[in-house]
Coordinates of C-alpha atoms in Angstrom, one line a residue:
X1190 CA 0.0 0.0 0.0
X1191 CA 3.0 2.6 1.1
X1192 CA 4.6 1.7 -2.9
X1193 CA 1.2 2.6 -4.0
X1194 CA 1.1 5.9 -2.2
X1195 CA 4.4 6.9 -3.3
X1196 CA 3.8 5.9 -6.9
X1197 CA 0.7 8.2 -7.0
X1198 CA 2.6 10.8 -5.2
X1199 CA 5.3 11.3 -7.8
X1200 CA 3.1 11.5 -10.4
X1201 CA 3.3 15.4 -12.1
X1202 CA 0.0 16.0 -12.0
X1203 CA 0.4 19.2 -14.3
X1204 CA 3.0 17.7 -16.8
X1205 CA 0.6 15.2 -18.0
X1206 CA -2.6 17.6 -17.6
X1207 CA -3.0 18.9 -21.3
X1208 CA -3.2 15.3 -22.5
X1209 CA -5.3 14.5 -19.4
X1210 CA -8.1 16.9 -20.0
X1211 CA -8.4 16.4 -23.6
X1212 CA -9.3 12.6 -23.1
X1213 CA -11.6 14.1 -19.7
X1214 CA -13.6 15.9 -21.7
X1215 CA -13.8 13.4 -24.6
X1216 CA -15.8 11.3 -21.9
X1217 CA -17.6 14.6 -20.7
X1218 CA -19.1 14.2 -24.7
X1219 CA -19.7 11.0 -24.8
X1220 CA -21.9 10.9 -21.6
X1221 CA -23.8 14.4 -22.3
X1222 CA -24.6 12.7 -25.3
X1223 CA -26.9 10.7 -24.0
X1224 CA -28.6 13.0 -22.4
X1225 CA -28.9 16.1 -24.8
X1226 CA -32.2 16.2 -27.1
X1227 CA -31.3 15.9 -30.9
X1228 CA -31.7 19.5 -30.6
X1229 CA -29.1 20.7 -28.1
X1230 CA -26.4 18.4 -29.7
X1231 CA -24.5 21.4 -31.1
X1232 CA -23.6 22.0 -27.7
X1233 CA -21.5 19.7 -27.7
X1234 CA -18.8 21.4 -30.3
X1235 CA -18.7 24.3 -28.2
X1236 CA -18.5 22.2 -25.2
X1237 CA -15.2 20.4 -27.1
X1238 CA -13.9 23.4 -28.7
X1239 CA -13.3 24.7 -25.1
X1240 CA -12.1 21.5 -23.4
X1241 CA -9.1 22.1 -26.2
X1242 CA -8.6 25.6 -25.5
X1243 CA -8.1 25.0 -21.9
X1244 CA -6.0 22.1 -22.9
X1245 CA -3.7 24.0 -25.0
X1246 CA -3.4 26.9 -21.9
X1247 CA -2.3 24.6 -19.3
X1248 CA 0.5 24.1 -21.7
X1249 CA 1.5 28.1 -20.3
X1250 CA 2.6 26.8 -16.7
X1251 CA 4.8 24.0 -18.5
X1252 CA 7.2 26.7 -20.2
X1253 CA 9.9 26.2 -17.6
X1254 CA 10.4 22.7 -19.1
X1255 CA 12.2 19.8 -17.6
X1256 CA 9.2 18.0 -15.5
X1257 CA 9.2 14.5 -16.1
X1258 CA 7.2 11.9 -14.2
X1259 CA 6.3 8.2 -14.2
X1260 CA 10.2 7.6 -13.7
X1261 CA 12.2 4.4 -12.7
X1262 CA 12.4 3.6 -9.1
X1263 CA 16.0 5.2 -8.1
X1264 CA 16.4 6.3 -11.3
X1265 CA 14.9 10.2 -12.0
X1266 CA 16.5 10.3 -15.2
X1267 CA 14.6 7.5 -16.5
X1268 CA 11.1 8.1 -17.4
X1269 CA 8.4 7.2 -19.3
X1270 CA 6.6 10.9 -19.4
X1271 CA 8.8 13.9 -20.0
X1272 CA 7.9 17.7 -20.8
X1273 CA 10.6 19.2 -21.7
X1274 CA 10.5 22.0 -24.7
X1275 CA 10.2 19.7 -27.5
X1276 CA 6.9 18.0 -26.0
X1277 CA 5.9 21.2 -25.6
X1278 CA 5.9 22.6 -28.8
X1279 CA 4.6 19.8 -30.8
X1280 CA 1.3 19.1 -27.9
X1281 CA 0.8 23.2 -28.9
X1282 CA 0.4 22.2 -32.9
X1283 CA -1.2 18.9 -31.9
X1284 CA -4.0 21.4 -29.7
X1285 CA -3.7 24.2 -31.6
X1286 CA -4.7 22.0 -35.0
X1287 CA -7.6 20.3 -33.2
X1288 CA -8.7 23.6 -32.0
X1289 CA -8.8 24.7 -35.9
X1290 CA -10.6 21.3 -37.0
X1291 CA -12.7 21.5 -34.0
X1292 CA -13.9 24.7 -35.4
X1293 CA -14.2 23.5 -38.9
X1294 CA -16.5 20.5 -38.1
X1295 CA -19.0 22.8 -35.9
X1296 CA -21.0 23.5 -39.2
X1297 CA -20.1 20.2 -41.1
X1298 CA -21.6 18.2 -38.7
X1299 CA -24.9 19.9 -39.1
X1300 CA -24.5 19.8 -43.0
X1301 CA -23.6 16.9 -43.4
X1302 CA -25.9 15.1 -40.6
X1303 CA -23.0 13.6 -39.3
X1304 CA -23.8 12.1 -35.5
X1305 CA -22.5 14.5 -32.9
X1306 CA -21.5 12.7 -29.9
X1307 CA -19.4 10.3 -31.8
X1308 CA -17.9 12.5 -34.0
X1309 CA -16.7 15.0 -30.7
X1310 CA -15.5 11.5 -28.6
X1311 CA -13.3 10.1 -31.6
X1312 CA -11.7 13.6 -32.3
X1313 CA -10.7 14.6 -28.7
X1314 CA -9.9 10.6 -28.3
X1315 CA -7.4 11.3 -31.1
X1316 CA -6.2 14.4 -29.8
X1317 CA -5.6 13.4 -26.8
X1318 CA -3.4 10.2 -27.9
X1319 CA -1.4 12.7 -30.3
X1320 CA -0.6 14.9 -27.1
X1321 CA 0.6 12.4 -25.1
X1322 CA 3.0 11.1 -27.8
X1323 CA 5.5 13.5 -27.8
X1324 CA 6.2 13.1 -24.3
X1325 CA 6.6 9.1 -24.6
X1326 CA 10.1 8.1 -23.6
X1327 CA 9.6 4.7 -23.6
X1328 CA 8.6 2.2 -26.4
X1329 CA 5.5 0.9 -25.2
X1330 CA 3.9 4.5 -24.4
X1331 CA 5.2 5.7 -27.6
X1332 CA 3.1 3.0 -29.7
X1333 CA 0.4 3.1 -27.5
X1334 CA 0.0 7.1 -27.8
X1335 CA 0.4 6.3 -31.5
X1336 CA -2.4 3.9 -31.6
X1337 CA -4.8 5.9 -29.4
X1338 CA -4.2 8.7 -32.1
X1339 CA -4.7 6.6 -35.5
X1340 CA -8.1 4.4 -34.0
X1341 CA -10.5 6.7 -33.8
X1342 CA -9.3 8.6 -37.1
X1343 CA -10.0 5.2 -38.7
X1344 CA -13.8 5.8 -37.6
X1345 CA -13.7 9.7 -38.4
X1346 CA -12.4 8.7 -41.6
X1347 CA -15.8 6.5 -42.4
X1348 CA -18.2 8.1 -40.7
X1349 CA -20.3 9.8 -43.2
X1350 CA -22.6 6.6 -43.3
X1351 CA -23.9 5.5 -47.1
X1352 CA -20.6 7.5 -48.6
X1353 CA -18.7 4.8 -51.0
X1354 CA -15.9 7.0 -50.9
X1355 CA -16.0 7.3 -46.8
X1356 CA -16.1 3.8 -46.3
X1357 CA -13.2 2.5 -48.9
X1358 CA -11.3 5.6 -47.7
X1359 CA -11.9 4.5 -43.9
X1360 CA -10.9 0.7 -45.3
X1361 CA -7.6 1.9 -47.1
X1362 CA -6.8 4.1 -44.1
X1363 CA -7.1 1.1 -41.8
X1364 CA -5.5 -1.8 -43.6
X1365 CA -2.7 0.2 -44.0
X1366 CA -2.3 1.8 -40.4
X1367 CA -3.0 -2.0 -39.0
X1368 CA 0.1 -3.1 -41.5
X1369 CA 1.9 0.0 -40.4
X1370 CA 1.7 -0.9 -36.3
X1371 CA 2.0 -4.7 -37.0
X1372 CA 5.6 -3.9 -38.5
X1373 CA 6.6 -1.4 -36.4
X1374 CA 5.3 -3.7 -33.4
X1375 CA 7.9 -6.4 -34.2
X1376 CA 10.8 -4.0 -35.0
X1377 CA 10.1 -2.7 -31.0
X1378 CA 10.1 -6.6 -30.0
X1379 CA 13.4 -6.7 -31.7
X1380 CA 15.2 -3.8 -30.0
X1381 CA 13.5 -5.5 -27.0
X1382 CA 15.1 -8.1 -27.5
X1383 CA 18.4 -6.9 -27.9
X1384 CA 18.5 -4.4 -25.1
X1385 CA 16.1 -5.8 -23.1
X1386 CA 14.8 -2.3 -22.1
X1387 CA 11.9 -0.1 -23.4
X1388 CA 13.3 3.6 -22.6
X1389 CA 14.4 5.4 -25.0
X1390 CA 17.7 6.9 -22.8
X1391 CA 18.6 3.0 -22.0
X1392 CA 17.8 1.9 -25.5
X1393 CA 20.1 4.3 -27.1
X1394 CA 23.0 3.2 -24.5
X1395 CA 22.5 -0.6 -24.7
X1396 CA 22.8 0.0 -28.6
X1397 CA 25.8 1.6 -28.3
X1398 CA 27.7 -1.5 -26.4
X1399 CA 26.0 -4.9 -28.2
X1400 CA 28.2 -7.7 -26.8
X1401 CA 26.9 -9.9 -29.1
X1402 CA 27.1 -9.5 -33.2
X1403 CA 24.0 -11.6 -33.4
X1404 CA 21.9 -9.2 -31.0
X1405 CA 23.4 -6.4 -33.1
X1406 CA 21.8 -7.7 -36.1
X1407 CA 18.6 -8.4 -34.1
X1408 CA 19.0 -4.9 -32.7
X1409 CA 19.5 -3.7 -36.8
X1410 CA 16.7 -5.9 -38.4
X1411 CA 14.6 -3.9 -35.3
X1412 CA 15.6 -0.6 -36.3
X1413 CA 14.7 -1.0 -39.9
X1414 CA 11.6 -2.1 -38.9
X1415 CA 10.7 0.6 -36.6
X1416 CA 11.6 3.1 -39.5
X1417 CA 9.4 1.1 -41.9
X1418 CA 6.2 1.5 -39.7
X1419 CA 6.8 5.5 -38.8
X1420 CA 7.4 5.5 -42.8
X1421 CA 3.7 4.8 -43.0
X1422 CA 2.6 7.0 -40.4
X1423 CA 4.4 9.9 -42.0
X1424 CA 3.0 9.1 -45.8
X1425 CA 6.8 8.7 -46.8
X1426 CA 6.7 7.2 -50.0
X1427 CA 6.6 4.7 -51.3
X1428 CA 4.2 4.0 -48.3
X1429 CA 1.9 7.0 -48.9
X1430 CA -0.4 5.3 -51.3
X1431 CA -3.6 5.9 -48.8
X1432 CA -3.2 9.3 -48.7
X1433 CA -5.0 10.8 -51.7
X1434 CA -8.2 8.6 -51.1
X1435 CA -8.4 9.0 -47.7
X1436 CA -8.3 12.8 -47.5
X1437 CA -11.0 12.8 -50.6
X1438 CA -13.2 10.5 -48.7
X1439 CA -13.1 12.4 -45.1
X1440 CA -15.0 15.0 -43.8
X1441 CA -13.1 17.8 -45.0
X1442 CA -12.2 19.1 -41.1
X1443 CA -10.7 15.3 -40.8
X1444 CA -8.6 15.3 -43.9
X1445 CA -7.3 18.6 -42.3
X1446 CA -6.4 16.9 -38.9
X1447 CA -5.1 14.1 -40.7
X1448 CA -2.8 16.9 -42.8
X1449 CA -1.4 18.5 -39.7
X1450 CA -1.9 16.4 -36.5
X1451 CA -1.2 13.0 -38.3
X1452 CA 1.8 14.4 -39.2
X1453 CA 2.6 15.5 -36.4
X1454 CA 2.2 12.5 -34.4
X1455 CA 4.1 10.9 -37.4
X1456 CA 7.6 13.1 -37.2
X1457 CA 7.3 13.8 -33.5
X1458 CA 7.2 10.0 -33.2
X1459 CA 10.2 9.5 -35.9
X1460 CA 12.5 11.8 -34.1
X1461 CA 11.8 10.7 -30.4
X1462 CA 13.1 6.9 -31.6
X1463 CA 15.6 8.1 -34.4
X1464 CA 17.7 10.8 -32.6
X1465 CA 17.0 9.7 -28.8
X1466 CA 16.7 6.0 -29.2
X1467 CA 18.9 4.8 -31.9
X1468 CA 21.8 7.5 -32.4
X1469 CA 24.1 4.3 -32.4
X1470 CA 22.7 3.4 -36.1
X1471 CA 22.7 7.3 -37.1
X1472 CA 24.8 5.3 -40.3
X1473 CA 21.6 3.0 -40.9
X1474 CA 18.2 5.6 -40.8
X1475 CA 20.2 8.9 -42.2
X1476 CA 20.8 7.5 -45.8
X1477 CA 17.4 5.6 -45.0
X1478 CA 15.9 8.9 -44.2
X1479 CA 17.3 10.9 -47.0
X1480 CA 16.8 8.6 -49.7
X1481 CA 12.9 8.3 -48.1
X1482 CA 12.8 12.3 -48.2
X1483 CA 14.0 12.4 -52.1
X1484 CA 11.6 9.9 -53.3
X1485 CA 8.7 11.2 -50.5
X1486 CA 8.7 15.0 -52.2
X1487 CA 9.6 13.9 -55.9
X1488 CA 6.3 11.4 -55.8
X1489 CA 4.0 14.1 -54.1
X1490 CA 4.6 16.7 -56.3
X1491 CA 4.6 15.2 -59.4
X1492 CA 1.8 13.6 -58.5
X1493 CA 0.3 17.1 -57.7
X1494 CA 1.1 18.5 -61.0
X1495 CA -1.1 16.3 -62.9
X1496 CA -4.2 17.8 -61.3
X1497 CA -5.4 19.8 -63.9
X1498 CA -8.6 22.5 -63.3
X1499 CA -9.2 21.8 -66.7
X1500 CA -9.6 17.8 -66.2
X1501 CA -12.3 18.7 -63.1
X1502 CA -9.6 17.3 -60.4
X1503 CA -10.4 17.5 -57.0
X1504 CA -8.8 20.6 -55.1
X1505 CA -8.2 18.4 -52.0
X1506 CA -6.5 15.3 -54.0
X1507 CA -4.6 18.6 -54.7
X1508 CA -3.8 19.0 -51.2
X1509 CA -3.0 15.3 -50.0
X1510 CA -0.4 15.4 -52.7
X1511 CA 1.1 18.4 -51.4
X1512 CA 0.8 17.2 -48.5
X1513 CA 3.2 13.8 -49.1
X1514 CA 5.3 16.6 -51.4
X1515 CA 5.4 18.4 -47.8
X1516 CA 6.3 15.2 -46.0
X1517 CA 9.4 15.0 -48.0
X1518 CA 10.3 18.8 -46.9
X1519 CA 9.8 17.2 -43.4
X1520 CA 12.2 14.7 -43.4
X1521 CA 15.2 16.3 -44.5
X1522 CA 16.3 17.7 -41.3
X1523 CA 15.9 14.4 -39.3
X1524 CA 17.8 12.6 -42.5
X1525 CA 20.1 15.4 -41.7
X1526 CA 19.9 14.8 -37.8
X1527 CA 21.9 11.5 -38.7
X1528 CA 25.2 12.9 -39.6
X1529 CA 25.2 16.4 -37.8
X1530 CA 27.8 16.8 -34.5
X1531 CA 24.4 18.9 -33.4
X1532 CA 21.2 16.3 -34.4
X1533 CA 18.8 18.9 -32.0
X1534 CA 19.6 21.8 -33.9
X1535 CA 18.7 19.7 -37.2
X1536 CA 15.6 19.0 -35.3
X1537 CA 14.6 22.1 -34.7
X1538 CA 14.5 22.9 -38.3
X1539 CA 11.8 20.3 -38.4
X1540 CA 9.7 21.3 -35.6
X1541 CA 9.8 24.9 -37.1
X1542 CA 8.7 24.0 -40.3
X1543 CA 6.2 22.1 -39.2
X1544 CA 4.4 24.8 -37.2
X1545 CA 4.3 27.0 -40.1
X1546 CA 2.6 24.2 -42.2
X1547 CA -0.1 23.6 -39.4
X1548 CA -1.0 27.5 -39.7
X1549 CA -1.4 27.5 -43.7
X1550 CA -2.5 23.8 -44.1
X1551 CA -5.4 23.9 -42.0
X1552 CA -6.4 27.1 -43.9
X1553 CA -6.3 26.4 -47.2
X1554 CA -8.7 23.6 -45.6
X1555 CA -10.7 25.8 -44.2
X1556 CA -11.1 27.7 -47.5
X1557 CA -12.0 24.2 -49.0
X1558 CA -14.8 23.5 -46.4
X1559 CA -16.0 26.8 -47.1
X1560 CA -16.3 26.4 -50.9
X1561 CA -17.6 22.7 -50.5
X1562 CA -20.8 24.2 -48.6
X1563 CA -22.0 25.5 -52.0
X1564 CA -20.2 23.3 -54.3
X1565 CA -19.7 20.0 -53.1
X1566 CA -17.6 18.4 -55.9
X1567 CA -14.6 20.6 -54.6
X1568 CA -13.2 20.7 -57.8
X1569 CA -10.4 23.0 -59.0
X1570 CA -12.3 24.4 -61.3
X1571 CA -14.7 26.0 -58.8
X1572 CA -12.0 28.1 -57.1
X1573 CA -12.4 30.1 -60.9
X1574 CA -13.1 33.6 -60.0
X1575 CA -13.3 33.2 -56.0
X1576 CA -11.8 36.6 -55.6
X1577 CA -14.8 38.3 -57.3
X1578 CA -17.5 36.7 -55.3
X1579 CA -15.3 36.2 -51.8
X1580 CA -12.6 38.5 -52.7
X1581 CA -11.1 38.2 -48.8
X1582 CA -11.7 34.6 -49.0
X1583 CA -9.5 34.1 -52.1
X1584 CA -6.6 36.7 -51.0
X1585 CA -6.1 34.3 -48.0
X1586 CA -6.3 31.1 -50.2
X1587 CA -3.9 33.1 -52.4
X1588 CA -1.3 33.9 -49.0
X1589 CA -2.0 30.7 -47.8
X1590 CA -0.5 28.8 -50.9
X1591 CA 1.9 31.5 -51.3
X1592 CA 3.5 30.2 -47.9
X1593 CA 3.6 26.5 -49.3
X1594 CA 5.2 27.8 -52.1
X1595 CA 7.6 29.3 -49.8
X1596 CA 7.3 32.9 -52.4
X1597 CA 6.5 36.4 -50.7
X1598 CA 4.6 37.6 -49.0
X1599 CA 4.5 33.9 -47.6
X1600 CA 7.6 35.2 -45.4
X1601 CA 7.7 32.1 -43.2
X1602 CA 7.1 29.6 -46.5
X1603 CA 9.9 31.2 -47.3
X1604 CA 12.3 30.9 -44.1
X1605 CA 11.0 27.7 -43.7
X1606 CA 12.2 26.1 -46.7
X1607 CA 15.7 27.5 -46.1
X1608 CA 15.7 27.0 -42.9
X1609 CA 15.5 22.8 -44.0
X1610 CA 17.8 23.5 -46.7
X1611 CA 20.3 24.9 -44.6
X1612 CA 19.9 21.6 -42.6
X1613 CA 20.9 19.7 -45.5
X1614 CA 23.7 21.6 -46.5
X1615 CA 25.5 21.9 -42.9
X1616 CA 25.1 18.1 -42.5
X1617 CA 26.8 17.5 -46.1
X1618 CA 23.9 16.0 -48.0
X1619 CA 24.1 18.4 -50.7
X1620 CA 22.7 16.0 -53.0
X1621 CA 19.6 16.3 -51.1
X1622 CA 19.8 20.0 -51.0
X1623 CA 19.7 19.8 -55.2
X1624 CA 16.5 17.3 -54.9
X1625 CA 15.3 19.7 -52.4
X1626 CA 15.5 22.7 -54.9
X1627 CA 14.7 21.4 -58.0
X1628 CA 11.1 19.6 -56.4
X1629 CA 10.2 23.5 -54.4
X1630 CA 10.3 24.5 -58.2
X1631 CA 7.9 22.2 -59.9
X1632 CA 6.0 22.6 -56.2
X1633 CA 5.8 26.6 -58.0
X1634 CA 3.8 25.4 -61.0
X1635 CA 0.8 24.0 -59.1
X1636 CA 0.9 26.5 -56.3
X1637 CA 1.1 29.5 -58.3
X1638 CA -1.7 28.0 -61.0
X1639 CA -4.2 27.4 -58.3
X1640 CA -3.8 30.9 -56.8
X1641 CA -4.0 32.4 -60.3
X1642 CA -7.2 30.3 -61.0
X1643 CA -8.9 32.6 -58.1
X1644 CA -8.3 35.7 -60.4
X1645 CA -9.7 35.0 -63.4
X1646 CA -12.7 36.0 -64.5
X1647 CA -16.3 33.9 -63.0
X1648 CA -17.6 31.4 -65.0
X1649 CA -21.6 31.3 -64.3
X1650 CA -22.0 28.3 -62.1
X1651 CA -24.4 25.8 -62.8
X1652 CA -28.0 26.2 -60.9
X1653 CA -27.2 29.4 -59.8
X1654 CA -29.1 32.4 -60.7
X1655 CA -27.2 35.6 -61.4
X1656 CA -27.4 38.2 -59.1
X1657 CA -28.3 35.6 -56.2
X1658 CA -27.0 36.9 -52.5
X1659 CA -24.1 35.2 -51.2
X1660 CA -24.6 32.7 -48.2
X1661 CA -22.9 34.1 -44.9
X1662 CA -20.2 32.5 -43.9
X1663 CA -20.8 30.3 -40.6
X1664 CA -19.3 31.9 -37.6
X1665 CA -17.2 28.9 -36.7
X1666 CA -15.5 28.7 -40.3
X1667 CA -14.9 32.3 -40.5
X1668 CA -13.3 32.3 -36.8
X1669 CA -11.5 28.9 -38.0
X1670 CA -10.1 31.1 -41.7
X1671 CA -8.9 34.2 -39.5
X1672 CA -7.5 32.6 -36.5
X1673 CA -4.6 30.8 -39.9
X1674 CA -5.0 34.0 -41.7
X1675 CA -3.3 35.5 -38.6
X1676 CA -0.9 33.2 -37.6
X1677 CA 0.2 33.2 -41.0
X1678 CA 0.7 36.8 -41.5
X1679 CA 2.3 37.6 -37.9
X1680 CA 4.9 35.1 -38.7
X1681 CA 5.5 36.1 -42.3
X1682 CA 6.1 39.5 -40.3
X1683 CA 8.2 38.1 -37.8
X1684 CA 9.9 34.7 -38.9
X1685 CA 12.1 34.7 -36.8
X1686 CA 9.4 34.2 -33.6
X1687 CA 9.0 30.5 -34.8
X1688 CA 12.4 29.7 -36.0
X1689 CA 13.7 30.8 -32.5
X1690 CA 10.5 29.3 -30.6
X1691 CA 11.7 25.8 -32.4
X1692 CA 15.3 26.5 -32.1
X1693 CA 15.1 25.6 -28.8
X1694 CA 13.3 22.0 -29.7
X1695 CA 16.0 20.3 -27.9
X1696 CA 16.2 17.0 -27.3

């Protein structure tokens, strides 16, 4: 009973509290749920929307960093929960992005008859998992915060009921996440194996000193394996095949937390085992990595470039292959973190890129879900002439894949990029640099043709009578469109607030 007492007594209740709250309230839903009339059940968004605000603000009394908790007997330094400034920054894009979606799926739910209670339980369920993953230092929480993530996405995913594309998107999503965990799961069983420990900090020193060759080929097959899995997880190709159908087959708000958030739980998840649990066989995942970040951003944005407006391609097939383009982009400072003296400060130009991609990501998505409410198709073709019926609409569509583009005035798009290049180049992977460069180029074509496609002159949309008054936009969605607009324009202001907030992303 005393080694109970003093197990509950170490435990930091405020490290783990953002994470805490988030899965808290997710029950909060899924009891008032049964209790709210059909028609109080928008309460419920309002009611999650704030459990993730407060969420992200007990973040503020963690800025002093260095809590940790659920620790080894006798051994402080070993822990399986740790807050330090990396955690940190990525649970503040993990909230800050389910904050956005949150937002986003106040007024698709209603459209879309979409059932309330479920929908709220699945995404704070998911949130919550992605929080606590960047504060796993040990294998076991690390998959588990991993899995706790990707299940209920699996269900968000398929949730529009009597949808084809929902339910082979929610099908593809799954079969390859359950592939995804089931290879990573033995990789971990290897390293096990080899180590015989699950933290990370022992891990990385037991690697280091393998008596026996055969355990260091058990401990290598593991690695590889490990990498393999978070190569799904991140859409690194050639294991991104389920991401264009699964972000055209989601709610839109979902394919945007699976943009942003997914990824996130993806990198964040990558760099915790890469660069804190095997730096012994930095020689076996930095080529990995680098070759995985050529192919990654080559595949995405060629793929990318054949969706023509012309050819009635969808705008967000559009996005998801950015997206895997943007994965590439992603991976170059962690490939990078493999040969550096100085692997955090690769890091950081990961984490920093990252946040601006949350900011702009989630709202050229929010653009998307605003255009779908009167055109459901979502083409390309019906962004034609945005700027004469929304013109502020389209001149933040226009910054916001302006920033992706990394041209002016997308400052940050801009600092970003250089900021991964730079990476590249100080680590000696120059090659990677050139593939770098040369894919942000034919990233240009497709960036700058959608963003010129909102100039031109209105076609007359079908079934709609000239001179009809346009629809207001929900309060939710526009809150949602101005909360990116200005992140994204502070920090094209003032880059240098997120390259030093993520400088200091060390591990």
């Amino acid at each position: 009973m005393s080694q109970v007492t003093s197990l509950v007594q170490s435990v930091d209740w405020l490290a783990i509290a953002p994470p805490t709250l988030t899965a808290a309230v997710a029950l909060v839903v899924l009891v008032a749920d049964l209790f709210l009339p059909a028609a109080r059940k928008p309460l419920l968004g309002w009611l999650a929307t704030a459990g993730l605000a407060a969420s992200a603000l007990l973040l503020l009394p963690l800025l002093d960093g260095g809590r940790r908790t659920f620790c080894l007997t006798g051994h402080p330094d070993t822990c399986s929960y740790v807050a330090d400034h990396f955690t940190l920054i990525v649970q503040f894009l993990v909230l800050g992005g389910a904050l956005l979606t949150a937002l986003l799926s106040i007024d698709t739910i209603k459209d879309h008859d979409l059932p309330a209670g479920e929908y709220w339980f699945l995404l704070l369920s998911s949130a919550a998992g992605a929080a606590l993953l960047p504060a796993s230092r040990d294998l076991a929480t690390l998959v588990i915060a991993l899995e706790v993530a990707s299940l209920p996405a699996f269900a968000l995913v398929g949730l529009r009921r009597g949808d084809r594309l929902s339910s082979e998107a929610a099908l593809k999503f799954f079969l390859s996440s359950v592939a995804a965990t089931a290879v990573m799961l033995l990789g971990v069983s290897f390293v096990y194996a080899a180590t015989g420990s699950l933290h990370l900090s022992r891990v990385a020193h037991a690697l280091s000193a393998l008596p026996d060759p055969r355990l260091a080929t058990l401990a290598g097959a593991g690695v590889a394996l490990t990498l393999v899995g978070f190569a799904f997880k991140t859409a690194a190709a050639p294991f991104h095949f389920w991401v264009p159908d699964t972000y055209v087959g989601a709610p839109l708000p979902i394919a945007a937390y699976l943009s942003v958030v997914g990824k996130a739980v993806g990198f964040s998840g990558l760099i915790l085992v890469t660069v804190q649990g095997f730096p012994a066989y930095a020689d076996v995942w930095g080529p990995a990595l680098a070759v995985l970040a050529a192919l990654t951003m080559t595949v995405g944005n060629a793929a990318a470039l054949r969706q023509d407006p012309a050819r009635t391609h969808s705008a967000v097939r559009l996005l998801a292959w950015s997206s895997v383009g943007q994965a590439g982009y992603l991976l170059v400072p962690i490939a990078a973190a493999g040969y550096a003296h100085d692997p955090a400060h690769a890091v950081g130009a990961t984490v920093a890129y990252a946040l601006m991609y949350a900011a702009v990501n989630l709202g050229a998505f929010a653009v998307a879900a605003l255009v779908a409410r009167t055109r459901p198709a979502n083409r390309l073709a019906d962004y034609q002439g945005l700027y004469h019926r929304r013109p502020l609409v389209a001149l933040a569509l226009g910054f916001f894949l302006l920033c992706l583009a990394g041209l002016p005035p997308g400052i940050i798009g801009l600092f970003a990029k250089v900021t991964v290049f730079s990476a590249a180049v100080d680590a000696g992977l120059g090659w990677l640099a050139v593939v770098m460069a040369v894919n942000v180029v034919i990233a240009l074509y497709y960036y700058l043709q959608w963003t010129a496609l909102l100039f031109r002159p209105a076609k007359a949309p079908a079934g709609e009578p000239a001179g009809q008054p346009r629809a207001p936009i929900p309060a939710a969605l526009s809150t949602a469109l101005a909360l990116a607009a200005l992140v994204g324009v502070v920090l094209s202001g003032a880059p240098q607030l997120v390259l030093r907030f993520a400088a200091g992303a060390l591990l």
